Coordinates of N, CA and C in Angstrom, one line a residue:
M115 N 0.7 -1.0 0.1 CA 0.2 0.1 -0.2 C 0.6 1.2 -0.1
I116 N 0.7 2.3 -0.6 CA 1.2 3.7 -1.0 C 0.1 4.4 -0.4
I117 N 0.7 5.2 0.8 CA -0.1 6.1 1.1 C 0.7 7.9 0.7
T118 N -0.7 8.7 1.1 CA 0.0 10.0 1.1 C -0.8 10.7 1.5
L119 N 0.3 11.4 2.7 CA -0.5 12.3 3.7 C -0.2 13.7 3.7
I120 N -1.3 14.6 3.7 CA -1.4 15.8 3.4 C -1.7 16.5 4.8
H121 N -0.8 17.0 5.4 CA -1.1 17.8 6.8 C -1.3 19.4 6.4
G122 N -2.5 19.9 7.2 CA -2.8 21.3 7.0 C -2.3 22.5 8.1
Q123 N -1.2 21.8 8.3 CA -0.3 22.4 9.0 C 1.3 22.2 9.5
N124 N 2.2 22.9 9.9 CA 3.5 22.3 10.0 C 4.1 21.8 11.2
H125 N 3.5 22.0 12.3 CA 3.6 21.6 13.3 C 3.4 20.1 13.5
K126 N 3.8 19.3 14.8 CA 3.2 17.8 14.9 C 2.5 17.5 16.2
G127 N 1.4 17.9 15.9 CA 0.0 18.0 17.1 C -0.9 16.7 17.1
C128 N -2.2 16.8 17.8 CA -2.8 16.1 17.8 C -3.0 15.1 16.6
S129 N -3.5 15.6 15.6 CA -4.1 15.0 14.4 C -2.3 14.1 13.5
Y130 N -1.6 14.6 13.7 CA -0.3 14.1 13.3 C -0.1 12.8 14.2
H131 N 0.0 13.1 15.6 CA 0.4 12.0 16.1 C -1.1 10.6 15.9
I132 N -2.1 10.9 15.9 CA -3.0 9.9 15.8 C -2.9 9.4 14.3
V133 N -2.6 9.9 13.1 CA -1.9 9.6 11.9 C -1.2 8.6 12.0
T134 N 0.1 9.2 13.0 CA 1.0 8.3 13.3 C 0.7 6.7 13.4
S135 N -0.3 7.0 14.4 CA -0.9 5.7 14.9 C -1.2 4.8 14.0
L136 N -1.9 5.3 12.9 CA -2.7 5.0 11.9 C -2.0 4.0 11.3
I137 N -0.9 4.9 10.7 CA 0.3 4.3 9.7 C 0.8 3.3 10.5
E138 N 1.2 3.2 11.7 CA 2.1 2.1 12.4 C 1.2 0.6 12.5
L139 N -0.5 0.9 12.3 CA -1.2 -0.2 12.0 C -1.2 -0.6 10.6
L140 N -1.1 0.0 9.9 CA -1.6 0.2 8.3 C -0.1 -0.7 7.4
K141 N 1.4 -0.5 8.1 CA 2.5 -0.7 7.6 C 2.6 -0.5 6.0
P142 N 2.4 0.6 5.3 CA 2.7 0.6 4.5 C 3.6 0.8 3.5
E143 N 4.2 0.2 2.5 CA 5.3 0.1 1.6 C 6.0 1.5 1.7
K144 N 5.3 2.4 1.5 CA 5.8 3.7 1.1 C 4.8 5.1 1.4
I145 N 5.2 5.9 1.9 CA 4.6 7.1 2.2 C 5.0 8.0 1.8
Y146 N 4.0 9.1 1.1 CA 4.5 10.4 0.5 C 3.7 11.3 1.7
E147 N 4.7 12.6 2.2 CA 3.9 13.4 3.5 C 4.2 14.7 2.7
F148 N 3.2 15.6 3.6 CA 3.9 17.0 3.0 C 2.5 17.8 3.8
F149 N 3.5 18.7 4.7 CA 2.7 19.7 5.5 C 2.8 21.0 5.2
L150 N 1.5 21.6 5.0 CA 1.3 23.0 4.1 C 1.0 23.8 5.5
P151 N 1.7 25.0 5.2 CA 1.8 25.5 3.7 C 3.6 25.2 3.2
Q152 N 4.2 25.0 4.4 CA 5.7 24.7 3.9 C 6.1 24.2 2.6
D153 N 5.0 22.9 2.6 CA 5.4 22.5 1.2 C 4.9 22.7 0.0
F154 N 3.8 23.3 0.1 CA 2.8 24.2 -0.6 C 3.1 25.6 -0.3
P155 N 3.2 26.8 -0.8 CA 3.6 28.0 -0.1 C 3.2 29.1 -1.0
N156 N 1.9 28.6 -2.2 CA 1.6 30.0 -2.7 C 0.2 29.3 -3.1
F157 N -0.7 30.2 -3.0 CA -2.0 30.3 -2.9 C -2.7 30.1 -4.3
C158 N -3.9 29.3 -4.5 CA -4.2 29.3 -5.8 C -5.1 30.7 -6.2
I159 N -4.7 31.8 -7.4 CA -5.1 32.7 -7.9 C -6.4 32.8 -8.7
G160 N -6.8 31.7 -8.7 CA -8.0 31.5 -9.4 C -8.3 31.9 -10.8
C161 N -7.2 31.8 -11.5 CA -7.2 32.0 -12.8 C -7.6 31.0 -13.7
Y162 N -8.1 30.0 -13.5 CA -8.7 28.7 -14.0 C -8.2 28.3 -15.2
M163 N -6.7 28.7 -15.0 CA -5.9 27.8 -16.6 C -5.7 26.6 -16.4
C164 N -6.0 26.0 -15.1 CA -6.1 24.6 -15.3 C -7.5 23.9 -16.2
L165 N -8.9 24.8 -16.1 CA -9.9 24.3 -16.8 C -9.5 24.8 -17.9
E166 N -8.8 25.9 -18.8 CA -8.7 26.8 -20.1 C -7.8 25.7 -21.0
K167 N -7.1 25.5 -19.9 CA -5.3 25.0 -21.0 C -4.9 23.7 -20.6
G168 N -5.4 23.1 -19.3 CA -4.9 22.3 -18.8 C -4.0 22.0 -17.4
V169 N -3.7 21.3 -16.7 CA -3.1 21.1 -15.5 C -1.6 21.4 -15.5
S170 N -1.0 21.8 -16.9 CA 0.2 21.7 -17.1 C 0.7 23.5 -17.2
C171 N -0.5 23.8 -17.3 CA -0.4 25.2 -17.6 C -0.7 26.3 -16.0
R172 N -0.8 25.3 -15.0 CA -1.5 25.9 -14.0 C 0.2 27.1 -13.6
P173 N -0.3 27.9 -12.7 CA 1.1 28.8 -12.3 C 1.8 28.5 -11.5
H174 N 1.5 27.4 -10.7 CA 2.4 27.2 -9.3 C 2.7 25.5 -9.9
E175 N 2.9 25.0 -10.9 CA 3.2 23.7 -11.3 C 4.1 23.2 -10.7
K176 N 5.2 23.6 -10.7 CA 6.2 23.0 -10.0 C 6.2 22.6 -8.5
H177 N 5.5 23.1 -7.6 CA 5.1 23.2 -6.3 C 4.3 21.4 -6.5
I178 N 3.0 21.8 -7.4 CA 2.2 21.3 -7.7 C 2.2 19.7 -8.3
S179 N 3.4 19.8 -8.8 CA 3.4 18.3 -9.7 C 3.7 17.4 -8.9
L180 N 4.9 17.5 -8.2 CA 5.1 16.7 -6.8 C 4.1 16.2 -6.1
T181 N 3.2 16.9 -5.8 CA 1.9 16.0 -4.7 C 1.0 15.8 -5.6
A182 N 0.8 16.2 -7.0 CA -0.1 15.8 -8.1 C 0.3 14.1 -8.2
E183 N 1.7 13.7 -8.7 CA 2.3 12.5 -8.3 C 2.2 11.6 -7.0
A184 N 2.7 12.2 -6.2 CA 1.7 11.4 -5.0 C 0.7 11.1 -5.0
I185 N -0.1 11.7 -4.9 CA -1.7 11.2 -5.3 C -2.1 10.2 -6.2
T186 N -1.6 10.4 -7.3 CA -1.6 9.5 -9.0 C -1.7 8.3 -8.0
V187 N -0.3 8.0 -7.9 CA 0.7 6.5 -6.8 C 0.0 5.9 -6.4
S188 N -0.6 6.9 -5.0 CA -1.2 6.1 -3.8 C -2.8 5.3 -4.1
N189 N -2.3 4.5 -3.1 CA -4.0 4.2 -2.3 C -4.5 4.8 -1.5
L190 N -4.0 5.4 -1.0 CA -4.8 5.7 0.2 C -4.6 7.5 0.4
L191 N -5.3 8.5 0.9 CA -5.1 9.5 0.7 C -5.5 10.0 2.1
V192 N -4.6 10.3 3.1 CA -5.2 11.1 4.2 C -5.1 12.7 4.6
F193 N -6.0 13.1 5.0 CA -5.6 14.6 5.1 C -6.1 14.9 6.8
T194 N -5.1 15.9 7.2 CA -5.4 16.4 8.7 C -5.6 17.6 8.6
T195 N -5.8 18.4 9.3 CA -6.0 19.6 9.4 C -6.8 19.9 10.6
P196 N -5.9 21.2 11.6 CA -6.9 22.0 12.5 C -7.8 22.6 12.3
V197 N -8.7 22.5 12.6 CA -10.4 22.8 12.9 C -10.7 24.1 13.4
Y198 N -10.7 25.5 13.1 CA -11.0 27.1 13.1 C -12.2 27.5 12.7
Y199 N -12.8 27.6 13.8 CA -14.3 28.2 13.5 C -15.2 27.2 12.7
M200 N -14.6 25.7 13.0 CA -15.6 24.6 12.0 C -15.3 24.6 10.9
R201 N -14.5 25.1 10.3 CA -13.2 24.9 8.7 C -11.9 24.5 8.9
C202 N -11.2 23.8 7.7 CA -10.3 23.8 7.8 C -9.1 24.7 7.8
S203 N -8.0 24.6 7.9 CA -7.5 25.6 7.8 C -6.9 26.1 6.8
A204 N -6.2 27.6 6.5 CA -6.5 28.3 5.2 C -4.9 27.5 4.5
P205 N -4.2 27.0 4.9 CA -3.4 26.3 3.8 C -3.5 24.8 3.3
M206 N -5.3 24.2 4.0 CA -5.2 23.2 3.3 C -6.9 23.2 2.4
K207 N -6.9 24.3 3.1 CA -8.7 25.0 1.4 C -7.5 25.6 0.4
N208 N -6.7 26.3 0.3 CA -5.6 26.7 -0.6 C -5.1 24.7 -1.1
F209 N -4.8 24.2 -0.7 CA -4.5 22.6 -1.5 C -5.8 22.1 -1.8
L210 N -6.8 22.4 -1.4 CA -7.9 22.1 -2.1 C -8.3 22.8 -3.1
G211 N -8.3 24.0 -3.2 CA -8.3 24.7 -4.4 C -7.8 24.6 -5.3
H212 N -6.2 24.1 -5.4 CA -5.0 23.7 -6.6 C -5.8 22.7 -6.9
F213 N -6.2 21.5 -6.0 CA -6.9 20.2 -6.7 C -8.2 20.1 -6.8
F214 N -9.2 20.6 -7.1 CA -10.1 21.2 -7.2 C -10.4 20.2 -8.8
I215 N -9.8 20.6 -9.6 CA -10.0 19.9 -11.0 C -10.1 18.2 -11.0
N216 N -9.2 17.9 -9.7 CA -8.9 16.4 -10.0 C -10.5 15.7 -10.1
W217 N -11.5 16.0 -9.1 CA -12.3 16.0 -8.8 C -14.0 16.0 -9.1
V218 N -14.0 17.1 -10.1 CA -14.9 17.8 -10.5 C -15.2 17.3 -12.2
V219 N -16.6 17.6 -12.6 CA -16.6 17.3 -13.6 C -16.1 17.9 -15.2
H220 N -15.0 18.8 -14.9 CA -14.4 19.4 -15.4 C -13.2 18.7 -16.5
R221 N -12.8 18.1 -15.6 CA -11.1 17.2 -16.2 C -10.9 16.3 -15.0
P222 N -11.8 15.5 -14.8 CA -11.6 14.4 -13.7 C -10.6 13.6 -14.1
K223 N -9.9 13.1 -13.0 CA -9.0 12.0 -13.1 C -9.7 11.0 -12.5
E224 N -10.1 9.9 -13.7 CA -10.7 8.7 -13.1 C -10.1 8.1 -11.4
A225 N -8.9 7.4 -12.0 CA -7.9 6.9 -10.8 C -8.7 7.6 -9.7
N226 N -8.7 8.9 -9.4 CA -9.5 9.7 -8.0 C -10.6 9.2 -7.5
Y227 N -11.8 9.1 -8.2 CA -12.4 8.4 -7.9 C -12.7 7.1 -7.0
H228 N -11.5 6.3 -7.6 CA -11.5 4.8 -6.5 C -10.6 4.7 -5.5
K229 N -9.9 5.7 -5.3 CA -9.1 6.0 -3.8 C -9.5 5.9 -2.5
K230 N -8.9 5.5 -1.7 CA -9.8 5.2 0.0 C -9.2 7.1 0.4
Q231 N -9.7 7.4 1.2 CA -9.6 8.9 1.6 C -10.2 8.8 3.2
L232 N -9.4 9.2 4.0 CA -9.2 9.3 5.4 C -8.9 11.4 5.4
L233 N -10.1 11.7 6.1 CA -9.9 12.9 6.8 C -10.2 13.7 8.0

């Protein structure tokens, strides 16, 4: 099993330790781990280049491509984030803004519909 972990914070708090316990039980063969905003520093600017010209034309492609590849090859996606006023952290919301195209009807990646995800 290959797992991608997306942490909506840079610190290793409660959510991080809960996921660490889960990972110890699953014993994956490979883990990709990203901490936001450290590994994903740029905000989505809402230019819709991903919709109009394709994902390779996104302004922040160099940061996005590493994470996108990890998501593509993973069997399980795990998202952790602190909750602020009943919402996810700003870095996590930014991450989801960059990747919305993978799960909507505009240019969906079929493989993403069959992945297991933990939030």
